[in-house]
Amino acid sequence: MRMKCCLPWRNSWDRSLPWWVAHHMSTACWNFKILCTDDTPMVRRAAASKLGEFAKVVELEDVRSEIVPVFANLAADEQDSVRLLAVEACISIAQLLKHDEVEKMLMPSLRQAAEDKSWRVRYMMAEKFAELQRAVGPDISRKDLLPAIHNLLKDGEAEVRTAAAQRIKEFCENLPEEGRQQIIIKQILPCVKELVSDGSEHVKSAMASVIMGLSPILGKDNTVEHLLPLYLMQLKDECPEVRLNIISNLECVNQVIGIRQLSQSLLPAIVELAEDDKWRVRLAIIEYMPLLAGQLGVEFFNEKLNSLCMAWLMDHVYAIREAATISLRKLTQKFGKSWAQSMIIPKVLDMSNDPNYLHRMTTLFSINVLHDVCGKDITTKLLLPTVQRMAGDAVANVRFNVAKTLQEIGPALDQSTLQNDVKVVLEKLCRDQDIDVKYFAQQALIVLCLN
């Protein structure tokens, strides 16, 4: 080989280099080959990690005659830590070769890597699958990589299935457009259906993070027929990460099938979860509601989901009521204080007259979290008068929460309001018969510097 490389101007690449440069390149290639066959695994690992980079700087003929055999040997190495690095190197080498050369020289090793006895090698294959697909081209992808991704999605190791699931969307996007939908429906979706109910939460979460992206590829009719049932299953999954990944990407499906179809198919499932007997399930949906509202838009939210959010404020579980108030704050941040003034504040203030004192206290908790996002005007004109009136509540728990609420919203009020309105109420509460009411009223006066 070295003698061959010493011949001047062997090809168009050589003509730009003096003969001695080509000689040094050939010597480097020879030395690198020796490193790749070293007896010490650590040396072979180091060489394998640089094989792809090295292939980019040597002559194309040397890639075919020297680098490809070296790659094949590393891909069959006894150490799995060497074999998995060979998979990564294959990406760079494949980009240098012609289509028929890739098929002949590289694919046998790649097929072997996809079924390697070591899960770490199969994991690397799954991790680099999209890059390999782009490097080898569409024809080889359909012929060889499609069976490979099918096997990786059914792998016995959860880590491999997770990595393969994360590449599904990108793999499908890179398939040739002609016949792509039928390939996905017949060969990919059966595996997807299994992974949607996989025993590993990591696998299910990975699938949920990409499955919505298949909708634009398959189109409206196929989405409704094949994907919506899977979305419904994942919305009801016990794993919070799965539900979050579905709700986070609803906009992707909305653009394909439209809000009408989306509301008819997925909304009933969301409502069902929101009214579930298990309070932890209800809590999960409440936490996702601001994100869901952002995906669906304010008009849809007002029509379909606003009443649901308000109902949560009267839930019999405190954690639900608390989460509902926080959700209202996030919704106000998303839709604006004008929306809050017309859509939620009147309903929140009406709860101050509820016979159940827990619901009256929820009014105060809501004011605590809403006042800063609503601004000084709304706080002064709408929220403060309700708090003042509630200072005369018959239940001591409500009265001392009035003191705590005044302490909370006080910094948002101007000085005259503090002196003329807030101070009067707090001084009255300081004379209350209940010791807790007195304590919190006195604390509020101190914090607001009104004592």
mmCIF file of N, CA and C in Angstrom, residues 228-342:
data_model
loop_
_atom_site.group_PDB
_atom_site.id
_atom_site.type_symbol
_atom_site.label_atom_id
_atom_site.label_comp_id
_atom_site.label_asym_id
_atom_site.label_seq_id
_atom_site.Cartn_x
_atom_site.Cartn_y
_atom_site.Cartn_z
ATOM 1 N N LEU A 228 -55.331 7.899 16.836
ATOM 2 C CA LEU A 228 -56.168 8.411 17.924
ATOM 3 C C LEU A 228 -56.430 7.364 19.012
ATOM 4 N N PRO A 229 -56.715 6.112 18.664
ATOM 5 C CA PRO A 229 -56.895 5.115 19.733
ATOM 6 C C PRO A 229 -55.654 4.966 20.622
ATOM 7 N N LEU A 230 -54.468 5.113 20.018
ATOM 8 C CA LEU A 230 -53.238 5.018 20.804
ATOM 9 C C LEU A 230 -53.079 6.232 21.707
ATOM 10 N N TYR A 231 -53.450 7.412 21.193
ATOM 11 C CA TYR A 231 -53.382 8.626 22.013
ATOM 12 C C TYR A 231 -54.293 8.499 23.229
ATOM 13 N N LEU A 232 -55.473 7.929 23.012
ATOM 14 C CA LEU A 232 -56.420 7.759 24.110
ATOM 15 C C LEU A 232 -55.858 6.828 25.182
ATOM 16 N N MET A 233 -55.215 5.763 24.748
ATOM 17 C CA MET A 233 -54.592 4.841 25.694
ATOM 18 C C MET A 233 -53.523 5.548 26.518
ATOM 19 N N GLN A 234 -52.720 6.379 25.848
ATOM 20 C CA GLN A 234 -51.630 7.050 26.556
ATOM 21 C C GLN A 234 -52.138 8.162 27.472
ATOM 22 N N LEU A 235 -53.242 8.789 27.096
ATOM 23 C CA LEU A 235 -53.833 9.805 27.975
ATOM 24 C C LEU A 235 -54.294 9.195 29.295
ATOM 25 N N LYS A 236 -54.643 7.926 29.253
ATOM 26 C CA LYS A 236 -55.138 7.250 30.452
ATOM 27 C C LYS A 236 -54.036 6.462 31.156
ATOM 28 N N ASP A 237 -52.808 6.570 30.671
ATOM 29 C CA ASP A 237 -51.712 5.817 31.264
ATOM 30 C C ASP A 237 -51.461 6.281 32.696
ATOM 31 N N GLU A 238 -51.064 5.360 33.543
ATOM 32 C CA GLU A 238 -50.825 5.690 34.950
ATOM 33 C C GLU A 238 -49.531 6.482 35.152
ATOM 34 N N CYS A 239 -48.657 6.479 34.162
ATOM 35 C CA CYS A 239 -47.385 7.199 34.263
ATOM 36 C C CYS A 239 -47.594 8.679 33.913
ATOM 37 N N PRO A 240 -47.298 9.606 34.818
ATOM 38 C CA PRO A 240 -47.513 11.037 34.544
ATOM 39 C C PRO A 240 -46.714 11.544 33.349
ATOM 40 N N GLU A 241 -45.506 11.019 33.161
ATOM 41 C CA GLU A 241 -44.654 11.488 32.061
ATOM 42 C C GLU A 241 -45.279 11.163 30.708
ATOM 43 N N VAL A 242 -45.947 10.031 30.625
ATOM 44 C CA VAL A 242 -46.619 9.634 29.379
ATOM 45 C C VAL A 242 -47.743 10.613 29.067
ATOM 46 N N ARG A 243 -48.586 10.891 30.054
ATOM 47 C CA ARG A 243 -49.702 11.820 29.846
ATOM 48 C C ARG A 243 -49.185 13.207 29.465
ATOM 49 N N LEU A 244 -48.126 13.640 30.137
ATOM 50 C CA LEU A 244 -47.576 14.963 29.854
ATOM 51 C C LEU A 244 -47.065 15.058 28.418
ATOM 52 N N ASN A 245 -46.380 14.019 27.961
ATOM 53 C CA ASN A 245 -45.831 14.042 26.601
ATOM 54 C C ASN A 245 -46.938 14.076 25.550
ATOM 55 N N ILE A 246 -48.058 13.435 25.829
ATOM 56 C CA ILE A 246 -49.178 13.470 24.887
ATOM 57 C C ILE A 246 -49.800 14.862 24.866
ATOM 58 N N ILE A 247 -50.108 15.396 26.034
ATOM 59 C CA ILE A 247 -50.749 16.707 26.111
ATOM 60 C C ILE A 247 -49.830 17.798 25.564
ATOM 61 N N SER A 248 -48.528 17.650 25.754
ATOM 62 C CA SER A 248 -47.572 18.663 25.300
ATOM 63 C C SER A 248 -47.535 18.794 23.779
ATOM 64 N N ASN A 249 -47.950 17.737 23.090
ATOM 65 C CA ASN A 249 -47.838 17.734 21.627
ATOM 66 C C ASN A 249 -49.178 17.674 20.913
ATOM 67 N N LEU A 250 -50.248 18.039 21.606
ATOM 68 C CA LEU A 250 -51.568 17.998 20.984
ATOM 69 C C LEU A 250 -51.676 18.936 19.782
ATOM 70 N N GLU A 251 -50.936 20.039 19.810
ATOM 71 C CA GLU A 251 -51.005 21.006 18.716
ATOM 72 C C GLU A 251 -50.623 20.360 17.391
ATOM 73 N N CYS A 252 -49.678 19.423 17.451
ATOM 74 C CA CYS A 252 -49.226 18.721 16.243
ATOM 75 C C CYS A 252 -50.389 17.961 15.599
ATOM 76 N N VAL A 253 -51.205 17.310 16.416
ATOM 77 C CA VAL A 253 -52.359 16.570 15.909
ATOM 78 C C VAL A 253 -53.473 17.527 15.504
ATOM 79 N N ASN A 254 -53.630 18.586 16.264
ATOM 80 C CA ASN A 254 -54.663 19.589 15.980
ATOM 81 C C ASN A 254 -54.513 20.162 14.574
ATOM 82 N N GLN A 255 -53.278 20.378 14.146
ATOM 83 C CA GLN A 255 -53.018 20.937 12.815
ATOM 84 C C GLN A 255 -53.400 19.973 11.698
ATOM 85 N N VAL A 256 -53.443 18.687 12.017
ATOM 86 C CA VAL A 256 -53.740 17.673 10.998
ATOM 87 C C VAL A 256 -55.227 17.358 10.940
ATOM 88 N N ILE A 257 -55.844 17.105 12.092
ATOM 89 C CA ILE A 257 -57.243 16.651 12.083
ATOM 90 C C ILE A 257 -58.229 17.753 12.450
ATOM 91 N N GLY A 258 -57.744 18.879 12.975
ATOM 92 C CA GLY A 258 -58.630 19.984 13.308
ATOM 93 C C GLY A 258 -59.178 19.889 14.724
ATOM 94 N N ILE A 259 -59.526 21.033 15.264
ATOM 95 C CA ILE A 259 -59.966 21.123 16.652
ATOM 96 C C ILE A 259 -61.287 20.390 16.871
ATOM 97 N N ARG A 260 -62.137 20.363 15.860
ATOM 98 C CA ARG A 260 -63.440 19.699 16.005
ATOM 99 C C ARG A 260 -63.265 18.204 16.251
ATOM 100 N N GLN A 261 -62.475 17.579 15.389
ATOM 101 C CA GLN A 261 -62.227 16.140 15.529
ATOM 102 C C GLN A 261 -61.469 15.845 16.816
ATOM 103 N N LEU A 262 -60.535 16.708 17.146
ATOM 104 C CA LEU A 262 -59.739 16.518 18.359
ATOM 105 C C LEU A 262 -60.623 16.560 19.595
ATOM 106 N N SER A 263 -61.538 17.522 19.614
ATOM 107 C CA SER A 263 -62.413 17.664 20.778
ATOM 108 C C SER A 263 -63.375 16.482 20.892
ATOM 109 N N GLN A 264 -63.805 15.960 19.759
ATOM 110 C CA GLN A 264 -64.739 14.839 19.779
ATOM 111 C C GLN A 264 -64.075 13.547 20.248
ATOM 112 N N SER A 265 -62.794 13.413 19.958
ATOM 113 C CA SER A 265 -62.120 12.153 20.263
ATOM 114 C C SER A 265 -61.368 12.183 21.585
ATOM 115 N N LEU A 266 -60.552 13.216 21.793
ATOM 116 C CA LEU A 266 -59.692 13.238 22.972
ATOM 117 C C LEU A 266 -60.304 13.954 24.162
ATOM 118 N N LEU A 267 -61.146 14.959 23.911
ATOM 119 C CA LEU A 267 -61.701 15.723 25.025
ATOM 120 C C LEU A 267 -62.501 14.863 25.997
ATOM 121 N N PRO A 268 -63.344 13.956 25.525
ATOM 122 C CA PRO A 268 -64.064 13.105 26.490
ATOM 123 C C PRO A 268 -63.127 12.337 27.414
ATOM 124 N N ALA A 269 -61.988 11.897 26.877
ATOM 125 C CA ALA A 269 -61.025 11.174 27.718
ATOM 126 C C ALA A 269 -60.419 12.096 28.766
ATOM 127 N N ILE A 270 -60.134 13.351 28.365
ATOM 128 C CA ILE A 270 -59.573 14.316 29.312
ATOM 129 C C ILE A 270 -60.586 14.640 30.404
ATOM 130 N N VAL A 271 -61.833 14.844 30.005
ATOM 131 C CA VAL A 271 -62.892 15.138 30.982
ATOM 132 C C VAL A 271 -63.084 13.955 31.924
ATOM 133 N N GLU A 272 -63.043 12.761 31.375
ATOM 134 C CA GLU A 272 -63.194 11.557 32.194
ATOM 135 C C GLU A 272 -62.096 11.475 33.249
ATOM 136 N N LEU A 273 -60.869 11.775 32.844
ATOM 137 C CA LEU A 273 -59.763 11.774 33.796
ATOM 138 C C LEU A 273 -59.918 12.891 34.820
ATOM 139 N N ALA A 274 -60.424 14.031 34.372
ATOM 140 C CA ALA A 274 -60.588 15.170 35.275
ATOM 141 C C ALA A 274 -61.623 14.904 36.356
ATOM 142 N N GLU A 275 -62.505 13.942 36.108
ATOM 143 C CA GLU A 275 -63.555 13.610 37.076
ATOM 144 C C GLU A 275 -63.356 12.225 37.686
ATOM 145 N N ASP A 276 -62.140 11.721 37.545
ATOM 146 C CA ASP A 276 -61.833 10.381 38.038
ATOM 147 C C ASP A 276 -62.030 10.290 39.557
ATOM 148 N N ASP A 277 -62.400 9.116 40.041
ATOM 149 C CA ASP A 277 -62.608 8.921 41.472
ATOM 150 C C ASP A 277 -61.310 9.046 42.263
ATOM 151 N N LYS A 278 -60.199 8.707 41.628
ATOM 152 C CA LYS A 278 -58.901 8.807 42.303
ATOM 153 C C LYS A 278 -58.400 10.244 42.223
ATOM 154 N N TRP A 279 -58.183 10.847 43.375
ATOM 155 C CA TRP A 279 -57.832 12.268 43.375
ATOM 156 C C TRP A 279 -56.463 12.530 42.752
ATOM 157 N N ARG A 280 -55.575 11.552 42.799
ATOM 158 C CA ARG A 280 -54.252 11.757 42.186
ATOM 159 C C ARG A 280 -54.355 11.842 40.658
ATOM 160 N N VAL A 281 -55.295 11.137 40.092
ATOM 161 C CA VAL A 281 -55.526 11.234 38.641
ATOM 162 C C VAL A 281 -56.068 12.616 38.302
ATOM 163 N N ARG A 282 -57.031 13.084 39.097
ATOM 164 C CA ARG A 282 -57.557 14.439 38.878
ATOM 165 C C ARG A 282 -56.449 15.477 39.020
ATOM 166 N N LEU A 283 -55.594 15.271 40.006
ATOM 167 C CA LEU A 283 -54.500 16.214 40.251
ATOM 168 C C LEU A 283 -53.571 16.302 39.044
ATOM 169 N N ALA A 284 -53.285 15.153 38.420
ATOM 170 C CA ALA A 284 -52.395 15.139 37.255
ATOM 171 C C ALA A 284 -52.978 15.953 36.105
ATOM 172 N N ILE A 285 -54.275 15.807 35.855
ATOM 173 C CA ILE A 285 -54.908 16.550 34.762
ATOM 174 C C ILE A 285 -54.918 18.047 35.062
ATOM 175 N N ILE A 286 -55.165 18.419 36.325
ATOM 176 C CA ILE A 286 -55.149 19.838 36.697
ATOM 177 C C ILE A 286 -53.786 20.452 36.406
ATOM 178 N N GLU A 287 -52.742 19.733 36.739
ATOM 179 C CA GLU A 287 -51.392 20.263 36.534
ATOM 180 C C GLU A 287 -51.081 20.457 35.052
ATOM 181 N N TYR A 288 -51.705 19.649 34.188
ATOM 182 C CA TYR A 288 -51.463 19.771 32.751
ATOM 183 C C TYR A 288 -52.410 20.755 32.071
ATOM 184 N N MET A 289 -53.420 21.231 32.782
ATOM 185 C CA MET A 289 -54.461 22.038 32.158
ATOM 186 C C MET A 289 -53.927 23.329 31.511
ATOM 187 N N PRO A 290 -53.046 24.096 32.157
ATOM 188 C CA PRO A 290 -52.524 25.290 31.474
ATOM 189 C C PRO A 290 -51.813 24.961 30.165
ATOM 190 N N LEU A 291 -51.064 23.871 30.168
ATOM 191 C CA LEU A 291 -50.386 23.445 28.945
ATOM 192 C C LEU A 291 -51.405 23.049 27.886
ATOM 193 N N LEU A 292 -52.420 22.308 28.284
ATOM 194 C CA LEU A 292 -53.475 21.899 27.360
ATOM 195 C C LEU A 292 -54.223 23.104 26.808
ATOM 196 N N ALA A 293 -54.482 24.087 27.674
ATOM 197 C CA ALA A 293 -55.177 25.302 27.237
ATOM 198 C C ALA A 293 -54.364 26.047 26.179
ATOM 199 N N GLY A 294 -53.052 26.094 26.391
ATOM 200 C CA GLY A 294 -52.198 26.752 25.404
ATOM 201 C C GLY A 294 -52.210 26.045 24.067
ATOM 202 N N GLN A 295 -52.330 24.702 24.090
ATOM 203 C CA GLN A 295 -52.371 23.927 22.859
ATOM 204 C C GLN A 295 -53.679 24.146 22.099
ATOM 205 N N LEU A 296 -54.795 24.266 22.830
ATOM 206 C CA LEU A 296 -56.118 24.302 22.197
ATOM 207 C C LEU A 296 -56.628 25.707 21.931
ATOM 208 N N GLY A 297 -56.108 26.715 22.644
ATOM 209 C CA GLY A 297 -56.541 28.094 22.408
ATOM 210 C C GLY A 297 -57.622 28.546 23.379
ATOM 211 N N VAL A 298 -57.749 29.863 23.518
ATOM 212 C CA VAL A 298 -58.628 30.444 24.535
ATOM 213 C C VAL A 298 -60.101 30.188 24.235
ATOM 214 N N GLU A 299 -60.507 30.266 22.962
ATOM 215 C CA GLU A 299 -61.919 30.069 22.628
ATOM 216 C C GLU A 299 -62.375 28.659 22.965
ATOM 217 N N PHE A 300 -61.565 27.691 22.582
ATOM 218 C CA PHE A 300 -61.903 26.301 22.872
ATOM 219 C C PHE A 300 -61.916 26.072 24.383
ATOM 220 N N PHE A 301 -60.962 26.646 25.071
ATOM 221 C CA PHE A 301 -60.897 26.470 26.530
ATOM 222 C C PHE A 301 -62.140 27.049 27.200
ATOM 223 N N ASN A 302 -62.513 28.253 26.802
ATOM 224 C CA ASN A 302 -63.694 28.887 27.415
ATOM 225 C C ASN A 302 -64.950 28.048 27.210
ATOM 226 N N GLU A 303 -65.044 27.445 26.033
ATOM 227 C CA GLU A 303 -66.253 26.690 25.699
ATOM 228 C C GLU A 303 -66.298 25.324 26.363
ATOM 229 N N LYS A 304 -65.145 24.634 26.421
ATOM 230 C CA LYS A 304 -65.151 23.234 26.822
ATOM 231 C C LYS A 304 -64.555 22.949 28.203
ATOM 232 N N LEU A 305 -63.599 23.759 28.637
ATOM 233 C CA LEU A 305 -62.824 23.372 29.809
ATOM 234 C C LEU A 305 -62.898 24.338 30.981
ATOM 235 N N ASN A 306 -63.375 25.553 30.759
ATOM 236 C CA ASN A 306 -63.381 26.543 31.827
ATOM 237 C C ASN A 306 -64.240 26.096 33.011
ATOM 238 N N SER A 307 -65.415 25.565 32.722
ATOM 239 C CA SER A 307 -66.308 25.124 33.798
ATOM 240 C C SER A 307 -65.686 23.992 34.612
ATOM 241 N N LEU A 308 -64.897 23.167 33.924
ATOM 242 C CA LEU A 308 -64.224 22.069 34.606
ATOM 243 C C LEU A 308 -63.202 22.603 35.615
ATOM 244 N N CYS A 309 -62.448 23.612 35.197
ATOM 245 C CA CYS A 309 -61.443 24.216 36.086
ATOM 246 C C CYS A 309 -62.097 24.851 37.306
ATOM 247 N N MET A 310 -63.227 25.506 37.104
ATOM 248 C CA MET A 310 -63.912 26.143 38.224
ATOM 249 C C MET A 310 -64.486 25.097 39.183
ATOM 250 N N ALA A 311 -64.918 23.963 38.644
ATOM 251 C CA ALA A 311 -65.475 22.906 39.493
ATOM 252 C C ALA A 311 -64.413 22.339 40.428
ATOM 253 N N TRP A 312 -63.164 22.313 39.957
ATOM 254 C CA TRP A 312 -62.077 21.801 40.794
ATOM 255 C C TRP A 312 -61.891 22.638 42.059
ATOM 256 N N LEU A 313 -62.263 23.904 42.018
ATOM 257 C CA LEU A 313 -62.120 24.765 43.198
ATOM 258 C C LEU A 313 -63.012 24.309 44.347
ATOM 259 N N MET A 314 -64.015 23.490 44.035
ATOM 260 C CA MET A 314 -64.930 23.005 45.072
ATOM 261 C C MET A 314 -64.750 21.525 45.349
ATOM 262 N N ASP A 315 -63.640 20.966 44.892
ATOM 263 C CA ASP A 315 -63.369 19.554 45.136
ATOM 264 C C ASP A 315 -63.265 19.277 46.636
ATOM 265 N N HIS A 316 -63.618 18.059 47.048
ATOM 266 C CA HIS A 316 -63.587 17.735 48.468
ATOM 267 C C HIS A 316 -62.178 17.454 48.985
ATOM 268 N N VAL A 317 -61.193 17.340 48.068
ATOM 269 C CA VAL A 317 -59.798 17.106 48.458
ATOM 270 C C VAL A 317 -59.032 18.430 48.405
ATOM 271 N N TYR A 318 -58.358 18.770 49.502
ATOM 272 C CA TYR A 318 -57.658 20.049 49.582
ATOM 273 C C TYR A 318 -56.578 20.179 48.499
ATOM 274 N N ALA A 319 -55.830 19.098 48.251
ATOM 275 C CA ALA A 319 -54.755 19.148 47.259
ATOM 276 C C ALA A 319 -55.288 19.533 45.878
ATOM 277 N N ILE A 320 -56.504 19.095 45.578
ATOM 278 C CA ILE A 320 -57.122 19.433 44.295
ATOM 279 C C ILE A 320 -57.484 20.919 44.255
ATOM 280 N N ARG A 321 -58.076 21.401 45.340
ATOM 281 C CA ARG A 321 -58.449 22.821 45.381
ATOM 282 C C ARG A 321 -57.209 23.711 45.288
ATOM 283 N N GLU A 322 -56.166 23.320 45.984
ATOM 284 C CA GLU A 322 -54.920 24.097 45.943
ATOM 285 C C GLU A 322 -54.329 24.109 44.540
ATOM 286 N N ALA A 323 -54.280 22.934 43.906
ATOM 287 C CA ALA A 323 -53.742 22.841 42.540
ATOM 288 C C ALA A 323 -54.596 23.635 41.562
ATOM 289 N N ALA A 324 -55.895 23.671 41.804
ATOM 290 C CA ALA A 324 -56.796 24.420 40.916
ATOM 291 C C ALA A 324 -56.506 25.914 40.973
ATOM 292 N N THR A 325 -56.213 26.435 42.169
ATOM 293 C CA THR A 325 -55.894 27.866 42.281
ATOM 294 C C THR A 325 -54.593 28.187 41.543
ATOM 295 N N ILE A 326 -53.617 27.305 41.675
ATOM 296 C CA ILE A 326 -52.339 27.514 40.963
ATOM 297 C C ILE A 326 -52.563 27.447 39.456
ATOM 298 N N SER A 327 -53.444 26.539 39.031
ATOM 299 C CA SER A 327 -53.769 26.427 37.609
ATOM 300 C C SER A 327 -54.409 27.715 37.089
ATOM 301 N N LEU A 328 -55.280 28.332 37.883
ATOM 302 C CA LEU A 328 -55.911 29.590 37.481
ATOM 303 C C LEU A 328 -54.865 30.682 37.279
ATOM 304 N N ARG A 329 -53.867 30.691 38.137
ATOM 305 C CA ARG A 329 -52.795 31.674 37.993
ATOM 306 C C ARG A 329 -52.059 31.494 36.665
ATOM 307 N N LYS A 330 -51.725 30.238 36.357
ATOM 308 C CA LYS A 330 -51.000 29.960 35.111
ATOM 309 C C LYS A 330 -51.859 30.277 33.894
ATOM 310 N N LEU A 331 -53.155 30.012 33.989
ATOM 311 C CA LEU A 331 -54.058 30.335 32.887
ATOM 312 C C LEU A 331 -54.152 31.847 32.690
ATOM 313 N N THR A 332 -54.159 32.592 33.787
ATOM 314 C CA THR A 332 -54.188 34.059 33.686
ATOM 315 C C THR A 332 -52.915 34.575 33.043
ATOM 316 N N GLN A 333 -51.792 33.989 33.396
ATOM 317 C CA GLN A 333 -50.526 34.376 32.763
ATOM 318 C C GLN A 333 -50.550 34.089 31.264
ATOM 319 N N LYS A 334 -51.247 33.028 30.881
ATOM 320 C CA LYS A 334 -51.279 32.627 29.471
ATOM 321 C C LYS A 334 -52.277 33.452 28.658
ATOM 322 N N PHE A 335 -53.474 33.700 29.224
ATOM 323 C CA PHE A 335 -54.546 34.349 28.476
ATOM 324 C C PHE A 335 -54.703 35.839 28.797
ATOM 325 N N GLY A 336 -54.100 36.306 29.899
ATOM 326 C CA GLY A 336 -54.156 37.738 30.210
ATOM 327 C C GLY A 336 -55.148 38.087 31.303
ATOM 328 N N LYS A 337 -54.934 39.239 31.943
ATOM 329 C CA LYS A 337 -55.777 39.642 33.072
ATOM 330 C C LYS A 337 -57.182 40.060 32.630
ATOM 331 N N SER A 338 -57.343 40.533 31.396
ATOM 332 C CA SER A 338 -58.691 40.860 30.912
ATOM 333 C C SER A 338 -59.543 39.600 30.833
ATOM 334 N N TRP A 339 -58.933 38.528 30.360
ATOM 335 C CA TRP A 339 -59.631 37.241 30.321
ATOM 336 C C TRP A 339 -60.007 36.813 31.730
ATOM 337 N N ALA A 340 -59.068 36.945 32.670
ATOM 338 C CA ALA A 340 -59.332 36.551 34.054
ATOM 339 C C ALA A 340 -60.481 37.368 34.649
ATOM 340 N N GLN A 341 -60.496 38.646 34.336
ATOM 341 C CA GLN A 341 -61.526 39.534 34.897
ATOM 342 C C GLN A 341 -62.922 39.129 34.442
ATOM 343 N N SER A 342 -63.022 38.637 33.244
ATOM 344 C CA SER A 342 -64.351 38.294 32.719
ATOM 345 C C SER A 342 -64.719 36.834 32.922
#
